[in-house]
Amino acid sequence: MIKKKLKQAWAWISAKTLLITPGKTSIKGAAIGLLIGSIGLLLLSSIIRAFNIRDPWILVLGILLVAAAILAAFLSAWVIKLIYKIPKWYKIALLVSVPLFSFTFYGNFLLMGWCVLVFSFLGAFWITFTKTGFQKLKTPKKVIFILGSLLGIIGFGLTIYYYSLRGLEMDKIENAALYSEVEIPTIEGESPATPGSFEVKTFTYGSGKDKHRKEFGEEVTFKTDSVNGVAFLDNWDGFGGWWREKYWGFDSKSLPINGRVWYPEGPGPFPLVLVVHGNHSMQDYSDPGYDYLGELLASRGMILASVDENFVNGSWSDIFGGLSKENDARGWLLLEHLKVWDQWNTSSDHPFAGKIDMDRIALMGHSRGGEAVAHAAMLNELDYYPDDATIPLGYHFNIQSIVSIAPVDGQYQPGETRTKFKDVDYFVFHGSQDADVTSFMGSMQFERVYFEDSSYHFKTGLYIQGANHGQFNTSWGDNDSGNPFKGLLNLEQQMDEKSQQEIAKVYISAFLETTLNADTKYLPLFMDARSGKGWLPETIYLNQFEDSNTRYLVDFNKDFDVTNTGYGGEIVGNNLSVWRESEVKLKYGKKGTRAVFLGWSYEVPDSLKERPIQEVVPDSLIASYSIFPKSEDLMLDSTSVFVFEMAESKENSNPKASGKWISDEDEEENEEDLNGDVKSENNNSSEEDEPKEGEDEEKEPEKPLDLSIHLVDSSGNHVSFLLSEFSSLQRQIVVNTLKTDFVEGDGSSEIVFQKYTFDLEELKNKNNTLNPYQLREIKLVFNQSEKGVIVLDKPGFSKKINLVKID
């Protein structure tokens, strides 16, 4: 009875709806009105504009826009009609499979499209063969069946084959450091990665209530109190918060202070180092992954505590909403750990009383933890939380140094800006093969570390060819993507885990020995990896280095006048094809500093390409860039060294549309796309690089760039030397982190600087008449390569680092 009444009600509603539904005539009229209105208004506006500016071509443009819109409409209608004709069950399958493939492959459209095609062909082959049978098909369908089956089987075979490969070969990149014939002095003594003489002990501390790990539960060595993190955590609520609380057994009001400790046996006091992991699945614990560093540093007389912050890491439950922008909480938790260590150190009844040197503290972080340690350094100096001054801080620990491993940047922004801190030594390093944090984001924070006090400080960066993200943590490994299908990654150019961790051990140990133990013998390692050549695996290393002794010649951030140094000096450029001061852009985001981009391009006949540039291009046409400093402000002496940072830019070295040095072929080869990326060979390639018919198509690697540097004193005496007397300029390191990257392009790269240093005393030996302490002009002369673009930053003078004293 009820069912009948419902049907009657629905029939009545349908009938009444039909009465008010527009008829075909009304719909046709609405369409005509919409067309006349839109086309008429556009043409009318075009006519008015054409009369206003007296340019009839505006009307032509309007007519063309109308024609294009009509064509696009018909094409769209045709596509929609085709989609409508897709059989019902295949349409349903598409609607199901596309979001599932999207989730599986993290939105990689190439993989999604490939899987749709392969599985469709395989499914058609299987069902047709088993249900219909090949013999029952008519001849045309047999042909289609065979072709579709072959496509499906071959596609599936190719999928398995490429998935099984470790990776694909890429064009070789020459190591510019190997081009220098100058013998770089190596640091005497054993590697800082060599274990020390201390016996290593371990223990854990924590809440004693951990539901999943005995070492923080019933087997914990020292129990610690929980802390309230509500002020620093967002979105610990909803389903994600419910599951997080259910899994861990606590909420954001009672966060545990858990840590794994490696320490040296002895009376101390020992320096204290905290290391914190980054974001990873919270159920796959990340804190045990720095055991190799714990063993090393403890043997060398340092306490290392690996901090557990897995409870603020990601979880599958976050798909329904979860924690976000939690990196300030990660940094704040480190300070809460330091508070515990300080209490132990001052408690007479604690086993670690007096064994901890709280005046020698370092913080290390990886990935999000690498950003968090910068926040910790910033928050440590504040009395109140910058985003809510009702929350007191007031830690003020004596943090001496920060180590940041492949960090992110800007996930937390205090006061809606990026974190800055001062008077703390900073070391950041990153791998080119990082498939998680794919851009050298730590170089952004590098720019926001500054020094004001009278003590010696330095900041340094390291870029490592072939290093990935995860292998710096033993529990993360070689899969950076988080996707269980590791075969999607291109691992061919990735270095092995042992080598990568050896680099970390050498550099981290050297940095901490320098900053915590005032051992300056390792300082050269941070300016030039070749000074530790016997300690490091062979690969390309790019070093950045700035210290508190450096005085700069040019401030590229000060104004927009490219002829002004910003310090009272002048700049002159000649015959440059590129000359601008602009922001340094990374793959993702901006570095946070401006530099000068300098390009040159000479048209050299093929018959003369093998000869030196200075022999085939007249001196009057050679490009140069001169800095005329305010000499009375330099205050140079025998301890001074000339320093700067330089990198290659991949942009077009001859961007002008016309001019003496441009040919039609050059314009075609260097055509830029909408993103500013060069579609052709790299800037320094030539027609000779193109393989000829019958020859091996493997390209020769581009040679590193070189140039001349001229110094002129106040009396006109001068000395010239090559950049390569320190090192040739490294070409950008091009990488493909996924196998699909080979289909989508030629690889990605970014601007990474190398520090250059030249001793003024040694340069004086080239010309005894030169007074290097009264310089009038510093000139870069581009007379060694046919074309190229370099990025120059931070030219200035510093002190010899072998004279540095650390208080």
mmCIF file of C-alpha atoms in Angstrom, residues 708-721 760 763-772 774-779 781 783:
data_model
loop_
_atom_site.group_PDB
_atom_site.id
_atom_site.type_symbol
_atom_site.label_atom_id
_atom_site.label_comp_id
_atom_site.label_asym_id
_atom_site.label_seq_id
_atom_site.Cartn_x
_atom_site.Cartn_y
_atom_site.Cartn_z
ATOM 1 C CA SER A 708 90.187 34.345 -16.568
ATOM 2 C CA ILE A 709 90.372 36.554 -13.509
ATOM 3 C CA HIS A 710 92.417 39.754 -13.584
ATOM 4 C CA LEU A 711 93.456 41.766 -10.524
ATOM 5 C CA VAL A 712 94.776 45.300 -10.987
ATOM 6 C CA ASP A 713 96.378 47.334 -8.187
ATOM 7 C CA SER A 714 96.296 51.083 -7.644
ATOM 8 C CA SER A 715 99.480 51.539 -9.704
ATOM 9 C CA GLY A 716 98.170 49.654 -12.708
ATOM 10 C CA ASN A 717 100.138 46.465 -12.081
ATOM 11 C CA HIS A 718 98.085 43.378 -12.737
ATOM 12 C CA VAL A 719 97.998 39.616 -12.505
ATOM 13 C CA SER A 720 95.780 37.186 -14.377
ATOM 14 C CA PHE A 721 94.937 33.580 -13.595
ATOM 15 C CA LEU A 760 96.546 36.944 -2.304
ATOM 16 C CA LEU A 763 98.908 35.539 -6.465
ATOM 17 C CA LYS A 764 101.656 38.019 -5.679
ATOM 18 C CA ASN A 765 104.166 35.356 -6.680
ATOM 19 C CA LYS A 766 102.813 35.549 -10.216
ATOM 20 C CA ASN A 767 103.848 39.221 -10.461
ATOM 21 C CA ASN A 768 106.228 40.688 -7.869
ATOM 22 C CA THR A 769 105.275 44.226 -8.853
ATOM 23 C CA LEU A 770 101.632 43.659 -7.890
ATOM 24 C CA ASN A 771 100.436 45.084 -4.590
ATOM 25 C CA PRO A 772 97.478 42.754 -3.872
ATOM 26 C CA GLN A 774 95.716 47.904 -2.833
ATOM 27 C CA LEU A 775 93.401 46.563 -5.527
ATOM 28 C CA ARG A 776 91.690 48.910 -7.935
ATOM 29 C CA GLU A 777 89.891 46.435 -10.209
ATOM 30 C CA ILE A 778 88.751 42.810 -10.130
ATOM 31 C CA LYS A 779 87.807 41.595 -13.591
ATOM 32 C CA VAL A 781 87.194 37.795 -18.555
ATOM 33 C CA ASN A 783 87.961 34.100 -22.902
#
